[in-house]
XYZ file of C-alpha atoms in Angstrom:
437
model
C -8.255 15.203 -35.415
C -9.164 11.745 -37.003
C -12.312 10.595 -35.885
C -11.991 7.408 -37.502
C -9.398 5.009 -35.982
C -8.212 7.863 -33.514
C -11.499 7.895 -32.307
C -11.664 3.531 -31.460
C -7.771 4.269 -30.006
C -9.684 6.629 -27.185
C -12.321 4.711 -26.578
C -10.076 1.497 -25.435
C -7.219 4.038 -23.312
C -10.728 4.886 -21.033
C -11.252 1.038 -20.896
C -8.151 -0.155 -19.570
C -5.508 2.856 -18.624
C -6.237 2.839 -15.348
C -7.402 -0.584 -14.955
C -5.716 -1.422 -11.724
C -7.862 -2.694 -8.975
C -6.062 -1.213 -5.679
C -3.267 1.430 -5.183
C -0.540 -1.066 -4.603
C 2.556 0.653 -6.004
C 4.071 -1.042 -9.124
C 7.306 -2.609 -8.508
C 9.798 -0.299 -10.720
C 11.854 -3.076 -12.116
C 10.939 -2.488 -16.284
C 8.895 -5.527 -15.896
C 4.811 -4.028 -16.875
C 3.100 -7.316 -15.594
C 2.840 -7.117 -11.621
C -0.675 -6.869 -9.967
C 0.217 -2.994 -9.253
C -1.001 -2.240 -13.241
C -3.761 -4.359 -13.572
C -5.296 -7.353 -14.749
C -6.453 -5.593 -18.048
C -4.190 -5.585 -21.182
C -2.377 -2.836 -21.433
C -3.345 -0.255 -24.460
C -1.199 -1.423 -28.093
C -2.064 -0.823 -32.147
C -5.188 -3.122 -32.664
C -4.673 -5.187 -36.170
C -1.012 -3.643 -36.965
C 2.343 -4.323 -35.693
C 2.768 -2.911 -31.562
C 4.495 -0.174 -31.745
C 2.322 1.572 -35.010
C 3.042 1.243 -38.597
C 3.791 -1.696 -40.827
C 6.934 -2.025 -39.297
C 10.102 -0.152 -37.267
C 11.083 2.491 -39.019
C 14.378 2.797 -37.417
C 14.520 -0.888 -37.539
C 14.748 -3.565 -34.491
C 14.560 -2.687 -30.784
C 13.018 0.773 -31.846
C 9.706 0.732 -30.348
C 7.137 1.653 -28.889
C 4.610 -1.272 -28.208
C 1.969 -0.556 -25.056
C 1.507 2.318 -22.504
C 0.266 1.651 -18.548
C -0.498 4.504 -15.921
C -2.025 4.051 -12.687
C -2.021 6.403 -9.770
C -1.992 6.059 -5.919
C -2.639 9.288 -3.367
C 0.880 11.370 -4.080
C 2.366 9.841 -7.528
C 1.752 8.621 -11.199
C 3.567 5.878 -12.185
C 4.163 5.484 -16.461
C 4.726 2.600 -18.018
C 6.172 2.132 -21.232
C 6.814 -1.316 -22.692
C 9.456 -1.523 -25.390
C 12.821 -0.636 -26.478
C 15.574 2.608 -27.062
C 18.497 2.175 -28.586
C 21.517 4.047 -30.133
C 21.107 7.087 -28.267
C 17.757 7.913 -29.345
C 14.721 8.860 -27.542
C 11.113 8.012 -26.410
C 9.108 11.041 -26.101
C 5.936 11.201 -23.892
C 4.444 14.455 -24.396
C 1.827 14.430 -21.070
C -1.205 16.738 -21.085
C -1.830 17.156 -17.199
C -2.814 20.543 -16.159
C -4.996 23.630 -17.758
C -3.145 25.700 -20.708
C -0.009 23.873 -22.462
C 0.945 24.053 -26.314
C -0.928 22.794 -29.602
C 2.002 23.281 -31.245
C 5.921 22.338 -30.777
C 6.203 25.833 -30.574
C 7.768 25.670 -26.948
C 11.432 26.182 -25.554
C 14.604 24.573 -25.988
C 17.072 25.807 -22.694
C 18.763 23.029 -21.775
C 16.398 20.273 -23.344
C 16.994 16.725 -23.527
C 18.434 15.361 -26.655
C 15.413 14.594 -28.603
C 13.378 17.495 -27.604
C 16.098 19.863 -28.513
C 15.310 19.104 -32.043
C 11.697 19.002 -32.028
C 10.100 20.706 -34.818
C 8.648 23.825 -33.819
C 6.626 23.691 -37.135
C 4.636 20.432 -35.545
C 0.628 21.101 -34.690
C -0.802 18.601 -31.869
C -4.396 17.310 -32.010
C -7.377 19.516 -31.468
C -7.877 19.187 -27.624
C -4.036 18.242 -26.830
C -1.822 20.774 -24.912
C 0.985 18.854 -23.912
C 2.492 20.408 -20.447
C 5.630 18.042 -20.173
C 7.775 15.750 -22.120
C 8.824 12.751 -20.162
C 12.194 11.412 -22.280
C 13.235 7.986 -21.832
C 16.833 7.949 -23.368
C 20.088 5.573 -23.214
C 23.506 5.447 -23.538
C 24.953 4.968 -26.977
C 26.281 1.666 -26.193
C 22.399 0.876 -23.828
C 25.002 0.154 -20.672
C 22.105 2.882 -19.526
C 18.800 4.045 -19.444
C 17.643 7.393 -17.841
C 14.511 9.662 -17.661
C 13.777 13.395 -17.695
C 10.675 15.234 -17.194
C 11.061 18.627 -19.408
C 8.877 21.092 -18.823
C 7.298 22.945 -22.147
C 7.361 26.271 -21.679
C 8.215 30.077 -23.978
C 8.440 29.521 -27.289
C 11.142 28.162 -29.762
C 14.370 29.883 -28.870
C 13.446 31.436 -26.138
C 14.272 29.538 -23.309
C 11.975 26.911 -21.491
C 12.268 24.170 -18.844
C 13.593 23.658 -16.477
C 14.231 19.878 -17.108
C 13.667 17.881 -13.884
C 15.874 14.533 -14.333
C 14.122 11.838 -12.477
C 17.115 9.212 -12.620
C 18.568 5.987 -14.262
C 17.842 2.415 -13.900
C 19.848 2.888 -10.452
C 17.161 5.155 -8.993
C 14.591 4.125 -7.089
C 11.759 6.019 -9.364
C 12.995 4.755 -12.901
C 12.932 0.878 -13.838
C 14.420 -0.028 -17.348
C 14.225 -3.973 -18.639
C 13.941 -3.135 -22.767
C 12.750 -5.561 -24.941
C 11.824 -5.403 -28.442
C 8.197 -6.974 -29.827
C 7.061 -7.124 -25.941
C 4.081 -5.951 -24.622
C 5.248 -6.355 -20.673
C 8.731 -5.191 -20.765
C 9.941 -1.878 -20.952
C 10.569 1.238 -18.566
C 8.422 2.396 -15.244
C 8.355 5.796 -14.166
C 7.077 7.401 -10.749
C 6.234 11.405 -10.870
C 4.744 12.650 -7.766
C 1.781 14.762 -8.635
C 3.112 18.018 -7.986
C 5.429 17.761 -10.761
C 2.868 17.470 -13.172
C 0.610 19.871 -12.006
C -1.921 17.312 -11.484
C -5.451 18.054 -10.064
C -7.295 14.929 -8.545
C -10.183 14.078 -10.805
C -8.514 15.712 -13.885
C -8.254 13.296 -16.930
C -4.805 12.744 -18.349
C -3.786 12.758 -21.945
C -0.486 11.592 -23.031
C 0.949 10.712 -27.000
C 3.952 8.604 -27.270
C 6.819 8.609 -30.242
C 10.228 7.758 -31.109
C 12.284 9.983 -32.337
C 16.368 10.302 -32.896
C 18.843 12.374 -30.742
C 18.750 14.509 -33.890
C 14.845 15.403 -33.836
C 14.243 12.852 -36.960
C 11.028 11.160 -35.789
C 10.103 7.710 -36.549
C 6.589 6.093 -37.148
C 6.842 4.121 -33.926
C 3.766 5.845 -31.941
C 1.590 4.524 -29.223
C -1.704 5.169 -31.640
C -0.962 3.744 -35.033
C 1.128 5.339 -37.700
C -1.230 3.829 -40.329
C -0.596 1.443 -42.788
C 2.341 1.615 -45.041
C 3.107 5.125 -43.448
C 6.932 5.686 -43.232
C 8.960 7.347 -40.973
C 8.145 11.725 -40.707
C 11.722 12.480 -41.078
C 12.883 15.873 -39.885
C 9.874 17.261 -41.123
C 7.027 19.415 -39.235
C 3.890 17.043 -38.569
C 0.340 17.918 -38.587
C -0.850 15.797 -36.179
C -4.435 16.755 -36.708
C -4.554 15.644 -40.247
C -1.958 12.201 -39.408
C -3.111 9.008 -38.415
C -1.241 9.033 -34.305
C -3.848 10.433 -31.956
C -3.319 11.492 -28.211
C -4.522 8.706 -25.474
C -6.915 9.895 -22.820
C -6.532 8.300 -19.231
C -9.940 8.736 -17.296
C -9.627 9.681 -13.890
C -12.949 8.043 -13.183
C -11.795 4.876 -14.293
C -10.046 4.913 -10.392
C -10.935 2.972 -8.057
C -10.347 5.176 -5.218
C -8.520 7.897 -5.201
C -7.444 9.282 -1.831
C -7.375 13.019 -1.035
C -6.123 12.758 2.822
C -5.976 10.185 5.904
C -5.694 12.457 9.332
C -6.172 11.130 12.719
C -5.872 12.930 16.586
C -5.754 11.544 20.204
C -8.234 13.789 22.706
C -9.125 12.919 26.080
C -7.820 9.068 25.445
C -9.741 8.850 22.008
C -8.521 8.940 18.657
C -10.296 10.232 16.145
C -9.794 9.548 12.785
C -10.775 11.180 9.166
C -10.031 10.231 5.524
C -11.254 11.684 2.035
C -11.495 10.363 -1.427
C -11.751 12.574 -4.494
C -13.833 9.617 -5.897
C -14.762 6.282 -6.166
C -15.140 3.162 -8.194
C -17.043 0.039 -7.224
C -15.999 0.786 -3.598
C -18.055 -1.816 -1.013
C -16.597 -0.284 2.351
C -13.538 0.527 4.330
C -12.222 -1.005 7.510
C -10.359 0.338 9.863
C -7.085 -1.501 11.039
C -5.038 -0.319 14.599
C -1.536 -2.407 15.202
C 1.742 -1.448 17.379
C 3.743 -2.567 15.381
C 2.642 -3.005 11.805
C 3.014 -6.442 12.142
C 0.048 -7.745 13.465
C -3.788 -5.940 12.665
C -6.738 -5.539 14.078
C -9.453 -4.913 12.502
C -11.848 -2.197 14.716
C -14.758 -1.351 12.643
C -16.268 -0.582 9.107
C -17.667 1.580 7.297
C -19.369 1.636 4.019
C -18.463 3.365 0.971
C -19.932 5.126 -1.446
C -20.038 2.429 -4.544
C -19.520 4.959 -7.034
C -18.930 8.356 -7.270
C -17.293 11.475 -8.760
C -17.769 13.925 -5.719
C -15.322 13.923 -2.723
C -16.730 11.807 0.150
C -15.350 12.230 3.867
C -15.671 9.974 6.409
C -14.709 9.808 10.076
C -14.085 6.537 12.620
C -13.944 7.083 16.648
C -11.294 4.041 18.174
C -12.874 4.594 21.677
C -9.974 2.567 23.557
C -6.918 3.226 21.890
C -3.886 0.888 23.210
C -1.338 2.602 25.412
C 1.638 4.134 24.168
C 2.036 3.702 20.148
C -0.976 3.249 18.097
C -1.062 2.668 14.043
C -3.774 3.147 11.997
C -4.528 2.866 8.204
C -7.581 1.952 6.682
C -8.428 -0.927 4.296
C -10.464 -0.397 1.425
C -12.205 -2.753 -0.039
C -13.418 -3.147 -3.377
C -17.560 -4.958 -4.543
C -15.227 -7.423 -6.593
C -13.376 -8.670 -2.888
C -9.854 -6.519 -4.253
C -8.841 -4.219 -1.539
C -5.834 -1.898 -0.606
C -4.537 0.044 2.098
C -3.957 3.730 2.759
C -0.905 5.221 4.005
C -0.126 4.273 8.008
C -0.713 7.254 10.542
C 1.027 6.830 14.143
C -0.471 8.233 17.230
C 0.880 8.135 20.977
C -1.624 7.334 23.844
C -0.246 8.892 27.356
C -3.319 7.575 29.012
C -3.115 4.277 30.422
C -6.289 2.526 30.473
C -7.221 -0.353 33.197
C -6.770 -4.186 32.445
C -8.816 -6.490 33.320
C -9.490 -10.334 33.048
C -12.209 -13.105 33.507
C -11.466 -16.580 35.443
C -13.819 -19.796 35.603
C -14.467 -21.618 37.258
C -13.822 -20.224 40.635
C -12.361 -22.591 42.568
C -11.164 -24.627 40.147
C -10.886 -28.163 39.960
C -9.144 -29.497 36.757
C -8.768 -26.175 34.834
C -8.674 -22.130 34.599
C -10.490 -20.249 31.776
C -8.725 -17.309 31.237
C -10.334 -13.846 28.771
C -8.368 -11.237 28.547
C -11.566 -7.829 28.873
C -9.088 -5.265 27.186
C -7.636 -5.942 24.313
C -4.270 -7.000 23.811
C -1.743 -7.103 20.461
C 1.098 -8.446 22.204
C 2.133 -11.695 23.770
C 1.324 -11.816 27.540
C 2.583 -13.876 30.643
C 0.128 -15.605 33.011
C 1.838 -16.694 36.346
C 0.286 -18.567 39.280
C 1.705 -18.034 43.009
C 0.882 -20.007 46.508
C 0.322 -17.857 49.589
C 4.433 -17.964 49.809
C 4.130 -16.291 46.587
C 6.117 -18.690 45.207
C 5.653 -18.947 41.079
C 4.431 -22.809 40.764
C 3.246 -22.426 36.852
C 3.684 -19.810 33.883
C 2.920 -19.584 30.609
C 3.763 -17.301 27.648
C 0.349 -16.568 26.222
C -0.348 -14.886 22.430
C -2.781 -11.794 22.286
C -5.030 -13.978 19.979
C -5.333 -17.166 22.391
C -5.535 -14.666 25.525
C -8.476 -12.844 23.601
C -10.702 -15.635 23.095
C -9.938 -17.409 26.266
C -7.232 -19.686 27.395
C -7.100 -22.480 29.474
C -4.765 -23.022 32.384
C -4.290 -26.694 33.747
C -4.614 -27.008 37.296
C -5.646 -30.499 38.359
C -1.741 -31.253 39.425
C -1.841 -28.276 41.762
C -2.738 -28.562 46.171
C -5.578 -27.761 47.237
C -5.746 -24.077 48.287
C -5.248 -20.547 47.599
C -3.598 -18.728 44.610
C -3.166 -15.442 42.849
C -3.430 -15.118 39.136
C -1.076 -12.312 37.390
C -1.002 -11.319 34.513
C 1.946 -9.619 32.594
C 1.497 -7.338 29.793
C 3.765 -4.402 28.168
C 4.495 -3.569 31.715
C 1.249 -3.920 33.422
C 0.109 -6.378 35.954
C -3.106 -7.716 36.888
C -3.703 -9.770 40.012
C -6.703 -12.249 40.855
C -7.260 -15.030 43.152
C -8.254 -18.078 42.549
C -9.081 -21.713 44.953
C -8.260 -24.782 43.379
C -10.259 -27.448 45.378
C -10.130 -31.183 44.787
């Protein structure tokens, strides 16, 4: 393998790959330039035209100008800014998992056009063992634009696959805006991690080409082609011995990367547990309880490890969980202020707890101050009845306002004696209260 220009083209893919600051999912539109991949640029040809080379070999709208990838707890998500056209193909030969090929020496059975052809003759980089070939294709007239993942398997001829198609521009994991000489527009790809194989904390290595429905390969590649390098025609390539080198995506380079998120109710406590396979730059997490992920409250933190390659566990006790439905996820937040969320976990509390609330002054001339002592999410009603019990005031309090202490205007009401009740998911609370002039 070149250790020369290769070698720089490595060195920035573990700078900015996996640049993104929280595991917001990317919005899979074709569009590479929401907050889900980053704020880094993404990875293109330094000094030459993006896409490699001196120029398109197949001519306009035949390119391939920057890669993203990011990854969240259960997918990867692949970007790939530029343009197919004619029926031809973008081939990302990913390196994600232990074994794989050196060589093109792998299976044809039922391949994607583009992969079908593939020279079998064609040695990958020293260190490369591609395990898949994600194909970004189109329709010959672009109306179109789909993705397979093929897996490389057996040997030329004999068999290989199967090919997993992960869907068109209609489907909810492929986005497709093309654009030619564009860094930020392109295709988006989500591929859960079981279907590559993937191992948290494993480094990724993907190379990127163009290449006709026939198998005649252009000099469009992710790494440069090199100056005044043509197209490789039909030909077998020695990549080890050729200017385009593989890209390595640093696992490390993660923030966080989340292993689990677990939680249980026992005895009227839930217990909660999480795992990351490692972190970056992490400051601490908090966890958040709501009923109904709406509104959140925040319960308690609890610091991370900064930075770190090992697996780290923690664990958070929510000593009075609401009654009935309880959400949790946790929010994770970054040294630079970023944070992000993990998945939401719903647990059911059968044991109702006892509500209480604190009134002054007591008897009351001009006004009630009214604290809710449990904690509330929801909006609560506060009545007040004369020995008749006949309702002579209400209000419709918020959880917030309730929480921190409300006050009730009584300096139009009789003198004399009256109860206090409060109204919340079903519960009532009754106090009494002398208003006095």
């Amino acid at each position: 393998m070149q250790q020369t220009f290769t070698s720089a083209i490595l060195a920035f893919a573990c700078l900015y790959l996996f640049s993104s600051s929280t595991m917001a999912q990317p919005t899979m539109d074709g569009t590479l330039n929401d907050a889900a991949w980053g704020t880094a640029a993404a990875i293109q040809n330094a000094n030459l035209r993006p896409g490699g080379g001196t120029g398109p070999g197949f001519g306009a709208n035949h390119e391939i100008n920057a890669l993203y990838v990011v990854g969240d707890a259960t997918n990867i998500y692949f970007g790939i800014a530029g343009s197919v056209i004619n029926g031809n193909r973008i081939l990302l030969f990913i390196d994600s998992k232990t074994g794989g090929y050196s060589n093109g020496n792998f299976g044809r059975f039922d391949a994607p056009q583009g992969v079908d052809d593939f020279n079998s003759g064609t040695t990958f980089d020293a260190g490369f063992l591609p395990d898949y070939c994600l194909v970004i294709g189109t329709t010959a007239f672009e109306t179109n634009h789909f993705v397979d993942l093929y897996t490389l398997s057996g040997s030329a001829g004999s068999g290989g696959g199967p090919n997993n198609f992960i869907g068109d521009a209609a489907d909810a994991d492929v986005g497709a805006n093309p654009a030619s000489d564009n860094d930020t527009r392109g295709f988006e790809v989500r591929i859960s991690k079981t279907d590559l194989g993937y191992t948290e904390g494993d480094d990724i290595r993907v190379m990127a080409m163009y290449i006709s429905d026939g198998g005649f390969l252009s000099n469009q590649f992710l790494s440069a082609a090199g100056n005044g390098e043509g197209d490789y025609g039909g030909n077998a390539v020695t990549f080890g011995s050729a200017t385009p080198g593989f890209l390595t995506i640093s696992a490390t380079t993660l923030p966080v990367t989340w292993t689990s998120f677990d939680g249980q109710l026992i005895d009227g406590k839930t217990f909660l547990s999480w795992s990351t396979a490692n972190e970056i730059d992490n400051d601490k997490f908090v966890v958040e309880r709501s009923r109904d992920a709406q509104t959140w409250v925040a319960l308690g933190e609890i610091s991370g490890e900064g930075t770190t390659n090992q697996r780290s566990t923690y664990e958070y006790t929510d000593v009075k969980p609401l009654f009935g439905k309880n959400l949790y996820r946790i929010r994770q937040v970054n040294m630079d202020g970023t944070s992000d969320f993990s998945n939401i976990i719903e647990l059911f509390n059968a044991k109702q707890e006892a509500f209480s609330l604190e009134m002054y002054p007591n008897p009351a001339q001009s006004f009630l101050s009214i604290r809710a002592l449990s904690e509330i999410t929801g909006d609560a009603t506060i009545s007040l009845q004369n020995t008749k019990s006949q309702q002579v005031l209400q209000r419709k309090i918020g959880a917030e306002a309730l929480m921190s202490g409300y006050t009730l205007p009584v300096g139009n009401l009789p003198s004399g004696l009256y109860r206090v009740v409060l109204s919340y998911e079903g519960r009532q609370v009754v106090e009494q209260v002398s208003v006095v002039r």
